[in-house]
Coordinates of C-alpha atoms in Angstrom, one line a residue:
Chain C
X237 CA 8.5 14.2 -3.7
X238 CA 5.1 14.5 -5.4
X239 CA 3.3 16.2 -2.5
X240 CA 5.9 18.9 -1.7
X241 CA 7.6 19.8 -5.0
X242 CA 6.2 23.0 -6.6
X243 CA 9.3 24.1 -8.6
X244 CA 11.9 21.5 -9.0
X245 CA 13.3 18.6 -6.9
X246 CA 17.0 17.9 -6.5
X247 CA 17.4 14.1 -6.2
X248 CA 20.8 12.9 -4.8
X249 CA 21.6 9.3 -5.5
X250 CA 24.3 7.0 -4.3
X251 CA 22.8 3.9 -5.8
X252 CA 19.7 2.1 -6.9
X253 CA 17.4 3.5 -4.3
X254 CA 18.4 7.1 -5.0
X255 CA 17.8 6.4 -8.7
X256 CA 14.4 5.0 -7.8
X257 CA 13.4 8.3 -6.1
X258 CA 14.1 10.0 -9.4
X259 CA 12.0 7.5 -11.3
X260 CA 9.2 8.2 -8.9
X261 CA 9.4 11.9 -9.4
X262 CA 9.5 11.6 -13.2
X263 CA 6.6 9.0 -13.3
X264 CA 4.5 11.5 -11.3
X265 CA 5.3 14.4 -13.7
X266 CA 7.5 16.2 -11.2
X267 CA 10.4 18.4 -12.5
X268 CA 13.4 16.7 -11.0
X269 CA 17.2 16.5 -11.6
X270 CA 19.3 13.5 -10.6
X271 CA 22.7 14.1 -9.0
X272 CA 24.6 10.8 -8.8
X273 CA 27.7 9.9 -6.9
X274 CA 30.0 7.1 -7.9
X275 CA 28.9 3.7 -6.5
X276 CA 30.3 3.3 -3.1
X277 CA 30.7 7.0 -2.5
X278 CA 28.5 9.5 -0.5
X279 CA 26.5 12.5 -1.4
X280 CA 28.9 15.1 -0.2
X281 CA 27.8 18.3 1.6
X282 CA 29.7 20.3 -1.0
X283 CA 27.7 18.7 -3.8
X284 CA 24.4 19.6 -2.1
X285 CA 25.6 23.1 -1.4
X286 CA 26.6 23.7 -5.0
X287 CA 23.3 22.3 -6.4
X288 CA 21.1 24.2 -4.0
X289 CA 23.0 27.5 -4.4
X290 CA 21.5 27.7 -8.0
X291 CA 18.2 28.6 -6.3
X292 CA 16.3 26.3 -8.7
X293 CA 15.2 23.8 -6.2
X294 CA 12.5 23.7 -3.5
X295 CA 12.9 20.1 -2.4
X296 CA 15.9 17.9 -1.9
X297 CA 16.0 14.1 -1.3
X298 CA 18.8 12.2 0.3
X299 CA 19.2 8.5 0.8
X300 CA 20.4 8.0 4.3
X301 CA 21.4 4.3 4.0
X302 CA 21.9 3.0 0.5
X303 CA 21.2 -0.8 0.7
X304 CA 22.7 -1.5 -2.7
X305 CA 26.2 -0.3 -1.8
X306 CA 26.2 -0.3 2.0
X307 CA 27.0 3.4 2.2
X308 CA 25.6 5.6 4.9
X309 CA 25.4 9.3 4.0
X310 CA 26.8 11.8 6.6
X311 CA 23.3 13.2 7.2
X312 CA 24.4 15.5 10.0
X313 CA 26.9 17.4 7.8
X314 CA 24.4 17.4 4.8
X315 CA 21.7 18.9 7.1
X316 CA 24.0 21.8 8.0
X317 CA 24.2 22.7 4.4
X318 CA 20.5 22.3 3.7
X319 CA 19.7 24.6 6.6
X320 CA 21.3 27.5 4.6
X321 CA 18.3 27.2 2.2
X322 CA 15.2 27.7 4.3
X323 CA 12.8 27.4 1.3
X324 CA 13.9 23.9 0.6
X325 CA 11.9 20.9 1.9
X326 CA 14.3 18.2 3.1
X327 CA 13.3 14.6 2.5
X328 CA 15.2 11.6 3.7
X329 CA 14.9 7.9 2.7
X330 CA 15.6 6.1 6.0
X331 CA 14.1 2.8 4.9
X332 CA 17.0 0.7 6.0
X333 CA 18.4 2.8 8.8
X334 CA 15.5 4.1 11.0
X335 CA 15.3 2.2 14.2
X336 CA 18.9 1.0 13.8
X337 CA 20.6 4.3 13.8
X338 CA 19.7 7.6 15.6
X339 CA 18.1 10.1 13.3
X340 CA 17.2 13.3 15.1
X341 CA 14.7 14.6 12.6
X342 CA 13.8 17.9 14.4
X343 CA 17.4 18.8 15.2
X344 CA 18.5 18.0 11.6
X345 CA 15.6 19.9 10.1
X346 CA 14.3 16.8 8.2
X347 CA 10.8 17.6 6.9
X348 CA 9.9 14.2 5.6
X349 CA 11.6 11.0 6.9
X350 CA 10.4 7.8 5.4
X351 CA 10.9 4.2 6.5
X352 CA 9.4 0.8 6.1
X353 CA 8.4 -2.1 8.3
X354 CA 10.7 -4.8 6.8
X355 CA 14.1 -3.4 7.6
X356 CA 15.6 -2.3 10.9
X357 CA 12.1 -2.4 12.5
X358 CA 12.2 -6.1 12.0
X359 CA 8.6 -6.7 10.8
X360 CA 7.2 -8.2 7.6
X361 CA 6.9 -5.9 4.6
X362 CA 3.6 -4.0 3.9
X363 CA 3.8 -0.8 5.9
X364 CA 5.5 2.5 5.1
X365 CA 6.0 5.0 7.9
X366 CA 6.8 8.6 7.6
X367 CA 7.3 11.7 9.8
X368 CA 6.2 15.0 8.4
X369 CA 6.9 18.5 9.6
X370 CA 4.3 21.3 9.9
X371 CA 6.4 23.2 7.3
X372 CA 6.0 20.3 4.8
X373 CA 2.3 20.0 5.4
X374 CA 1.9 23.7 4.7
X375 CA 4.0 23.5 1.6
X376 CA 2.0 20.5 0.4
X377 CA -1.2 22.5 0.8
X378 CA 0.1 24.8 -2.0
X379 CA 0.9 21.9 -4.4
X380 CA -1.7 20.5 -6.8
X381 CA -2.2 17.0 -8.1
X382 CA -0.9 15.2 -5.0
X383 CA -2.8 12.0 -5.7
X384 CA -5.2 10.1 -3.4
X385 CA -3.7 7.3 -1.3
X386 CA -0.3 8.9 -0.8
X387 CA -1.5 12.5 -0.3
X388 CA 0.3 13.6 2.8
X389 CA -2.2 16.5 3.4
X390 CA -5.3 14.2 3.4
X391 CA -3.4 11.7 5.6
X392 CA -2.3 14.4 8.0
X393 CA -5.7 16.1 8.2
X394 CA -7.6 12.9 8.7
X395 CA -5.3 11.6 11.4
X396 CA -5.5 15.0 13.2
X397 CA -9.2 15.5 13.1
X398 CA -10.5 11.9 13.2
X399 CA -8.7 10.7 16.3
X400 CA -5.9 8.8 14.5
X401 CA -8.2 7.2 11.9
X402 CA -7.1 6.9 8.3
X403 CA -8.8 8.1 5.1
X404 CA -8.7 4.5 3.7
X405 CA -8.7 1.1 5.4
X406 CA -5.1 0.7 6.6
X407 CA -3.0 -2.5 7.0
X408 CA -4.3 -3.1 10.5
X409 CA -2.6 -6.4 11.4
X410 CA 0.9 -4.9 10.6
X411 CA 0.0 -1.8 12.6
X412 CA -0.7 -4.0 15.6
X413 CA 2.6 -5.8 15.0
X414 CA 4.4 -2.4 14.8
X415 CA 2.9 -1.4 18.1
X416 CA 4.2 -4.6 19.7
X417 CA 7.6 -4.2 18.1
X418 CA 7.8 -0.5 19.3
X419 CA 7.1 -1.7 22.8
X420 CA 10.0 -4.2 22.6
X421 CA 12.2 -1.4 21.2
X422 CA 11.4 0.9 24.1
X423 CA 12.1 -2.0 26.5
X424 CA 15.5 -2.5 25.0
X425 CA 16.1 1.2 25.1
X426 CA 17.0 3.3 22.1
X427 CA 20.7 3.9 23.0
X428 CA 21.1 0.2 23.7
X429 CA 19.5 -0.6 20.4
X430 CA 21.8 1.8 18.5
X431 CA 24.9 0.5 20.3
X432 CA 23.9 -3.1 19.4
X433 CA 23.7 -2.1 15.8
X434 CA 27.0 -0.4 15.9
X435 CA 28.7 -3.4 17.6
X436 CA 27.3 -5.7 14.9
X437 CA 28.5 -3.4 12.2
X438 CA 32.0 -3.0 13.6
X439 CA 32.4 -6.7 14.1
X440 CA 31.3 -7.4 10.5
X441 CA 33.5 -4.7 9.0
X442 CA 36.6 -6.1 10.8
X443 CA 35.7 -9.5 9.6
X444 CA 35.3 -8.2 6.0
X445 CA 38.7 -6.4 6.2
X446 CA 40.4 -9.5 7.4
X447 CA 39.1 -11.9 4.8
X448 CA 37.9 -9.7 1.9
X449 CA 37.7 -5.9 1.8
X450 CA 35.1 -3.3 2.4
X451 CA 33.2 -1.9 -0.7
X452 CA 32.6 1.6 0.7
X453 CA 35.0 3.9 2.4
X454 CA 35.0 2.7 6.0
X455 CA 34.2 6.2 7.2
X456 CA 30.8 5.9 5.5
X457 CA 30.1 2.2 5.9
X458 CA 26.5 1.5 6.8
X459 CA 25.6 0.6 10.4
X460 CA 22.8 -1.7 9.3
X461 CA 24.4 -3.7 6.6
X462 CA 27.9 -4.3 5.3
X463 CA 28.8 -4.5 1.6
X464 CA 31.9 -6.7 1.1
X465 CA 34.1 -6.5 -2.0
X466 CA 34.4 -10.0 -3.4
X467 CA 38.2 -9.9 -3.6
X468 CA 38.5 -13.7 -3.4
X469 CA 36.2 -14.1 -6.4
X470 CA 34.1 -16.7 -4.6
X471 CA 30.7 -17.6 -6.0
X472 CA 28.3 -15.7 -3.9
X473 CA 25.4 -17.7 -5.2
X474 CA 26.9 -21.0 -4.2
X475 CA 27.9 -19.6 -0.8
X476 CA 24.4 -18.5 -0.2
X477 CA 23.1 -22.0 -1.2
X478 CA 25.4 -23.6 1.4
X479 CA 24.4 -21.0 4.0
X480 CA 20.7 -21.7 3.3
X481 CA 21.1 -25.4 4.2
X482 CA 22.4 -24.2 7.6
X483 CA 19.6 -21.7 8.1
X484 CA 21.4 -18.5 7.2
X485 CA 21.1 -16.1 4.4
X486 CA 23.2 -13.2 3.0
X487 CA 22.5 -11.1 -0.1
X488 CA 24.3 -11.0 -3.4
X489 CA 25.4 -7.6 -4.7
X490 CA 22.6 -5.5 -6.0
X491 CA 22.2 -5.0 -9.8
X492 CA 25.5 -4.3 -11.4
X493 CA 27.4 -5.3 -8.2
X494 CA 26.1 -8.9 -8.3
X495 CA 28.9 -11.4 -7.6
X496 CA 31.3 -8.4 -7.4
X497 CA 30.1 -7.7 -3.9
X498 CA 28.0 -9.4 -1.3
X499 CA 25.9 -8.0 1.5
X500 CA 25.5 -8.9 5.1
X501 CA 22.6 -7.4 6.9
X502 CA 22.9 -6.8 10.7
X503 CA 19.8 -5.0 11.8
X504 CA 16.5 -5.3 13.6
X505 CA 16.4 -8.2 16.1
X506 CA 19.7 -9.7 15.3
X507 CA 22.4 -9.9 18.0
X508 CA 26.1 -9.8 17.9
X509 CA 26.0 -13.5 18.7
X510 CA 23.9 -14.2 15.6
X511 CA 26.4 -12.2 13.4
X512 CA 29.3 -14.1 14.8
X513 CA 27.6 -17.4 14.2
X514 CA 26.9 -16.4 10.6
X515 CA 30.5 -15.3 9.9
X516 CA 31.9 -18.5 11.4
X517 CA 29.7 -20.5 9.1
X518 CA 30.9 -18.5 6.1
X519 CA 34.5 -19.1 7.1
X520 CA 33.7 -22.8 7.5
X521 CA 32.0 -23.1 4.1
X522 CA 34.8 -21.2 2.3
X523 CA 37.5 -22.9 4.4
X524 CA 39.2 -19.6 5.1
Chain S
X143 CA -8.4 5.6 -13.6
X144 CA -5.0 7.3 -13.6
X145 CA -3.3 4.7 -15.8
X146 CA -5.9 4.2 -18.5
X147 CA -7.6 7.6 -19.0
X148 CA -6.2 9.6 -21.9
X149 CA -9.2 11.7 -22.7
X150 CA -11.9 11.8 -20.1
X151 CA -13.3 9.4 -17.5
X152 CA -17.0 8.8 -16.8
X153 CA -17.4 8.0 -13.2
X154 CA -20.8 6.5 -12.2
X155 CA -21.6 6.7 -8.5
X156 CA -24.3 5.2 -6.4
X157 CA -22.8 6.3 -3.1
X158 CA -19.7 7.1 -1.1
X159 CA -17.4 4.7 -2.9
X160 CA -18.4 5.9 -6.3
X161 CA -17.8 9.5 -5.2
X162 CA -14.4 8.4 -3.9
X163 CA -13.4 7.2 -7.4
X164 CA -14.1 10.7 -8.7
X165 CA -12.0 12.2 -5.9
X166 CA -9.2 9.9 -6.9
X167 CA -9.4 11.0 -10.5
X168 CA -9.4 14.7 -9.7
X169 CA -6.6 14.4 -7.2
X170 CA -4.5 12.7 -9.9
X171 CA -5.2 15.5 -12.4
X172 CA -7.5 13.3 -14.6
X173 CA -10.3 14.8 -16.5
X174 CA -13.4 13.2 -15.1
X175 CA -17.1 13.7 -14.8
X176 CA -19.3 12.3 -12.0
X177 CA -22.7 10.8 -12.7
X178 CA -24.6 10.2 -9.5
X179 CA -27.7 8.2 -8.9
X180 CA -30.0 8.8 -6.0
X181 CA -28.9 7.0 -2.8
X182 CA -30.3 3.5 -2.9
X183 CA -30.7 3.4 -6.7
X184 CA -28.5 1.8 -9.3
X185 CA -26.5 3.1 -12.2
X186 CA -28.9 2.3 -15.0
X187 CA -27.7 0.9 -18.3
X188 CA -29.7 3.7 -20.0
X189 CA -27.7 6.3 -18.1
X190 CA -24.4 4.7 -19.1
X191 CA -25.6 4.5 -22.8
X192 CA -26.6 8.2 -22.8
X193 CA -23.3 9.3 -21.3
X194 CA -21.0 7.2 -23.5
X195 CA -22.9 8.1 -26.7
X196 CA -21.5 11.6 -26.4
X197 CA -18.1 10.1 -27.5
X198 CA -16.3 12.2 -24.9
X199 CA -15.1 9.3 -22.7
X200 CA -12.4 6.7 -23.0
X201 CA -12.9 5.1 -19.6
X202 CA -15.8 4.3 -17.4
X203 CA -15.9 3.2 -13.8
X204 CA -18.8 1.3 -12.2
X205 CA -19.2 0.4 -8.5
X206 CA -20.4 -3.2 -8.5
X207 CA -21.4 -3.3 -4.8
X208 CA -21.9 0.0 -3.0
X209 CA -21.2 -0.8 0.7
X210 CA -22.7 2.5 1.9
X211 CA -26.2 1.8 0.5
X212 CA -26.2 -2.0 0.0
X213 CA -27.0 -1.7 -3.7
X214 CA -25.6 -4.1 -6.2
X215 CA -25.4 -2.7 -9.7
X216 CA -26.8 -4.9 -12.6
X217 CA -23.3 -5.3 -14.1
X218 CA -24.4 -7.8 -16.7
X219 CA -26.9 -5.3 -18.3
X220 CA -24.4 -2.4 -17.9
X221 CA -21.7 -4.5 -19.6
X222 CA -23.9 -5.0 -22.7
X223 CA -24.2 -1.3 -23.1
X224 CA -20.5 -0.7 -22.6
X225 CA -19.6 -3.3 -25.3
X226 CA -21.3 -0.9 -27.8
X227 CA -18.3 1.5 -27.3
X228 CA -15.1 -0.5 -28.0
X229 CA -12.8 2.4 -27.4
X230 CA -13.9 2.6 -23.7
X231 CA -11.9 0.9 -20.9
X232 CA -14.3 -0.7 -18.5
X233 CA -13.3 -0.5 -14.8
X234 CA -15.2 -2.2 -12.0
X235 CA -14.9 -1.6 -8.2
X236 CA -15.6 -5.1 -6.9
X237 CA -14.1 -4.5 -3.5
X238 CA -17.0 -5.8 -1.5
X239 CA -18.4 -8.3 -4.0
X240 CA -15.5 -10.3 -5.5
X241 CA -15.3 -13.8 -4.1
X242 CA -18.9 -13.5 -2.8
X243 CA -20.6 -13.1 -6.2
X244 CA -19.7 -14.5 -9.6
X245 CA -18.1 -11.8 -11.8
X246 CA -17.2 -13.1 -15.2
X247 CA -14.6 -10.5 -16.2
X248 CA -13.8 -11.9 -19.7
X249 CA -17.4 -12.5 -20.6
X250 CA -18.5 -9.1 -19.4
X251 CA -15.6 -7.4 -21.0
X252 CA -14.3 -5.9 -17.8
X253 CA -10.8 -4.5 -18.4
X254 CA -9.9 -3.7 -14.8
X255 CA -11.6 -5.3 -11.8
X256 CA -10.4 -4.3 -8.4
X257 CA -10.9 -5.9 -5.1
X258 CA -9.4 -5.9 -1.6
X259 CA -8.4 -8.5 0.9
X260 CA -10.7 -7.4 3.8
X261 CA -14.1 -7.9 2.3
X262 CA -15.6 -11.1 0.8
X263 CA -12.1 -12.7 0.7
X264 CA -12.2 -12.7 4.5
X265 CA -8.7 -11.6 5.2
X266 CA -7.2 -8.7 7.1
X267 CA -6.9 -5.4 5.2
X268 CA -3.6 -4.5 3.5
X269 CA -3.8 -5.9 0.0
X270 CA -5.5 -4.7 -3.1
X271 CA -6.0 -7.2 -6.0
X272 CA -6.8 -6.4 -9.5
X273 CA -7.3 -8.1 -12.8
X274 CA -6.2 -6.3 -16.0
X275 CA -6.9 -7.0 -19.6
X276 CA -4.3 -7.0 -22.4
X277 CA -6.4 -4.2 -23.9
X278 CA -6.0 -2.1 -20.7
X279 CA -2.3 -2.7 -20.6
X280 CA -1.8 -1.5 -24.2
X281 CA -4.0 1.5 -23.5
X282 CA -2.0 2.3 -20.3
X283 CA 1.3 2.3 -22.4
X284 CA 0.0 5.3 -24.3
X285 CA -0.9 7.3 -21.1
X286 CA 1.8 9.5 -19.4
X287 CA 2.3 10.3 -15.8
X288 CA 1.0 7.0 -14.4
X289 CA 2.8 7.2 -11.1
X290 CA 5.2 4.7 -9.6
X291 CA 3.7 2.3 -7.0
X292 CA 0.3 2.0 -8.7
X293 CA 1.5 2.0 -12.3
X294 CA -0.3 -1.0 -13.9
X295 CA 2.3 -1.2 -16.8
X296 CA 5.3 -1.5 -14.5
X297 CA 3.4 -4.0 -12.3
X298 CA 2.3 -6.0 -15.3
X299 CA 5.7 -6.0 -17.1
X300 CA 7.6 -6.9 -13.9
X301 CA 5.3 -9.8 -13.1
X302 CA 5.5 -11.1 -16.6
X303 CA 9.2 -10.9 -17.1
X304 CA 10.5 -11.6 -13.6
X305 CA 8.7 -14.8 -12.7
X306 CA 5.9 -13.2 -10.7
X307 CA 8.2 -10.9 -8.8
X308 CA 7.1 -7.3 -8.0
X309 CA 8.8 -4.0 -8.7
X310 CA 8.7 -3.1 -5.0
X311 CA 8.7 -5.2 -1.9
X312 CA 5.1 -6.4 -1.5
X313 CA 3.0 -7.3 1.5
X314 CA 4.3 -10.9 1.7
X315 CA 2.5 -12.1 4.8
X316 CA -0.9 -11.2 3.4
X317 CA 0.0 -12.8 0.1
X318 CA 0.6 -16.1 1.9
X319 CA -2.6 -15.6 3.7
X320 CA -4.4 -15.0 0.4
X321 CA -2.9 -18.1 -1.1
X322 CA -4.2 -20.1 1.9
X323 CA -7.7 -18.5 1.7
X324 CA -7.8 -19.2 -2.1
X325 CA -7.1 -22.9 -1.4
X326 CA -10.0 -22.9 1.1
X327 CA -12.2 -21.2 -1.4
X328 CA -11.4 -23.8 -4.1
X329 CA -12.1 -26.6 -1.6
X330 CA -15.5 -25.1 -0.8
X331 CA -16.2 -24.8 -4.6
X332 CA -17.0 -21.5 -6.3
X333 CA -20.7 -22.3 -6.9
X334 CA -21.1 -23.5 -3.3
X335 CA -19.5 -20.3 -2.1
X336 CA -21.8 -18.0 -4.3
X337 CA -24.9 -20.0 -3.2
X338 CA -23.9 -19.7 0.4
X339 CA -23.7 -15.9 0.0
X340 CA -27.0 -15.9 -1.8
X341 CA -28.7 -17.9 1.0
X342 CA -27.3 -15.6 3.7
X343 CA -28.5 -12.5 1.7
X344 CA -32.0 -13.9 1.1
X345 CA -32.4 -14.8 4.8
X346 CA -31.3 -11.4 5.9
X347 CA -33.5 -9.6 3.4
X348 CA -36.6 -11.5 4.5
X349 CA -35.7 -10.7 8.1
X350 CA -35.3 -7.1 7.3
X351 CA -38.6 -6.9 5.5
X352 CA -40.4 -8.6 8.4
X353 CA -39.1 -6.3 11.1
X354 CA -38.0 -3.2 9.3
X355 CA -37.7 -2.5 5.6
X356 CA -35.1 -2.8 2.9
X357 CA -33.2 0.4 2.0
X358 CA -32.6 -0.4 -1.7
X359 CA -35.0 -1.9 -4.2
X360 CA -35.0 -5.6 -3.5
X361 CA -34.2 -6.3 -7.1
X362 CA -30.8 -4.6 -6.6
X363 CA -30.1 -5.6 -3.0
X364 CA -26.5 -6.6 -2.4
X365 CA -25.6 -10.2 -2.0
X366 CA -22.8 -9.5 0.4
X367 CA -24.4 -7.0 2.8
X368 CA -27.9 -5.8 3.5
X369 CA -28.8 -2.2 4.3
X370 CA -31.9 -2.0 6.5
X371 CA -34.1 1.1 6.7
X372 CA -34.4 2.0 10.4
X373 CA -38.2 2.2 10.3
X374 CA -38.5 1.5 14.0
X375 CA -36.2 4.5 14.8
X376 CA -34.1 2.4 17.1
X377 CA -30.7 3.6 18.3
X378 CA -28.3 1.7 16.0
X379 CA -25.4 2.8 18.2
X380 CA -27.0 1.3 21.3
X381 CA -28.0 -1.9 19.5
X382 CA -24.4 -2.3 18.4
X383 CA -23.1 -1.8 21.9
X384 CA -25.4 -4.5 23.2
X385 CA -24.4 -6.8 20.3
X386 CA -20.8 -6.2 21.1
X387 CA -21.2 -7.6 24.6
X388 CA -22.5 -10.8 23.0
X389 CA -19.7 -10.9 20.5
X390 CA -21.5 -9.6 17.4
X391 CA -21.1 -6.5 15.4
X392 CA -23.2 -4.7 12.7
X393 CA -22.5 -1.4 11.0
X394 CA -24.3 1.9 11.3
X395 CA -25.4 3.7 8.2
X396 CA -22.5 5.2 6.2
X397 CA -22.1 9.0 6.2
X398 CA -25.5 10.7 5.8
X399 CA -27.4 7.5 6.3
X400 CA -26.1 7.1 9.9
X401 CA -28.9 6.1 12.3
X402 CA -31.3 6.2 9.3
X403 CA -30.1 2.8 8.2
X404 CA -28.0 0.0 9.5
X405 CA -26.0 -2.6 7.7
X406 CA -25.6 -6.3 8.2
X407 CA -22.6 -7.9 6.4
X408 CA -23.0 -11.5 5.3
X409 CA -19.8 -12.4 3.4
X410 CA -16.5 -14.2 3.4
X411 CA -16.4 -17.0 6.0
X412 CA -19.7 -16.4 7.6
X413 CA -22.4 -19.1 7.4
X414 CA -26.2 -19.1 7.3
X415 CA -26.1 -20.3 10.9
X416 CA -23.9 -17.3 11.9
X417 CA -26.4 -14.9 10.3
X418 CA -29.4 -16.6 12.0
X419 CA -27.7 -16.4 15.3
X420 CA -26.9 -12.7 14.8
X421 CA -30.5 -11.9 13.8
X422 CA -31.9 -13.8 16.8
X423 CA -29.7 -11.7 19.0
X424 CA -30.9 -8.5 17.5
X425 CA -34.6 -9.6 18.0
X426 CA -33.8 -10.5 21.6
X427 CA -32.1 -7.1 22.3
X428 CA -34.9 -5.1 20.7
X429 CA -37.6 -7.4 22.1
X430 CA -39.2 -7.6 18.7

């Protein structure tokens, strides 16, 4: 958002991580407007169309998978709208979806797609990974005050001219771990991997509907984690303590949704068997 | 430099890493002037005094140990000068010296002291570590546009109020490694550690003077690495290839000093015995 916004950024938010993108823009002195959807809802293609039709914006950010609400935005439909505005740079936060869900950056016209090592890639935290289009690099060249360590132009140019070396010392051990993990991902096969994620998501959603209820509209429920509405008013904190003793962990609701929802992650190296075992343990603890 | 400069930063440089600090300031839109010393020389206390006496600056940066030239700045003497200007925030790049050399931040009045995991701490790269004074935090609160991930105020406030949690997901595996390494360092004892570094430095310097010559003035030669003037006009690249076959590695000169100098690191977990073995192997390869 700092490197490619020259005029004004349109930040669409469906939860905490969308809001954070706006904080980042503001703290970097970027002109940016925040367009929030209700918690549990998506950024609709109509909203994006309406905002971009003002002609005020040259960059748009979309959260693909909002970890705080378990909502996955319909990025294919949103991309169709954004394509109507060729001057706009299209940025996607795919932190918790990339490597668990297919994201065709070229086909969708995504200029910058950002992810992180510790979510669906299944590695420890410490590495952020991003794809960048030629269009975005050229745009960034026209933007001043891009900073040093996170300057996409300096990163791009150094990688291109220096045989994949970086301008500063990078996190080498995690890069080796990423390389290893990518080999395992290719061995599994991308389609197999995406199908495995889908199977885990469907199983968890059906379980949630049976015993509780889904927080987001099922049509937009995330493929990498499920946010469950706490309709039984259980103590999520206590449940998690009991699970911990058995070697499992779930997440409480994020921020304002604490105790009102809980979240079950099903991504990275987990299998459908792992998910089934976790859910059986929850049933057992809650005697449901 | 971004978080604590309100007026103008005085950047003192004795090599590539000092220059880099100036690039960082400029790329973040900070007003900054660069004061360079000749390669191989120090930032003299007199220079600092002259620059700060203009009253134009509210922040000063000093490179403690310049890895490109092997020069260690006389930070004690420089600190005495900076104390004459109480409005100035004093920042030190101790990337390649901290944990190898004693740096008394409080006594010297250093407001921000930065280091990194991959040098004298002896860990893989991926973590930067910094100390920050209350004075610097208060100053930073008055500065706008501090960015997001590297905003010292947000980091400080989150750590203080949230029981040492971070605003964003940190590099956890390296933090555990750091914790382990710090325990080993305390077991060794700080004075023992500093003396070990000094013994390795003195041995390497004497070796360098015997077979080649020292690049910096011996008075200011670094305690964590020695930069040797290539007076015998050997091929550093070839020497390093031969060393590699034997399981050793040295560094070529940095940037313009390539092949004109070479650099021998003696820091972190290395012992005097390791250094002796390396130097004997160099003698053997060069038949000197």
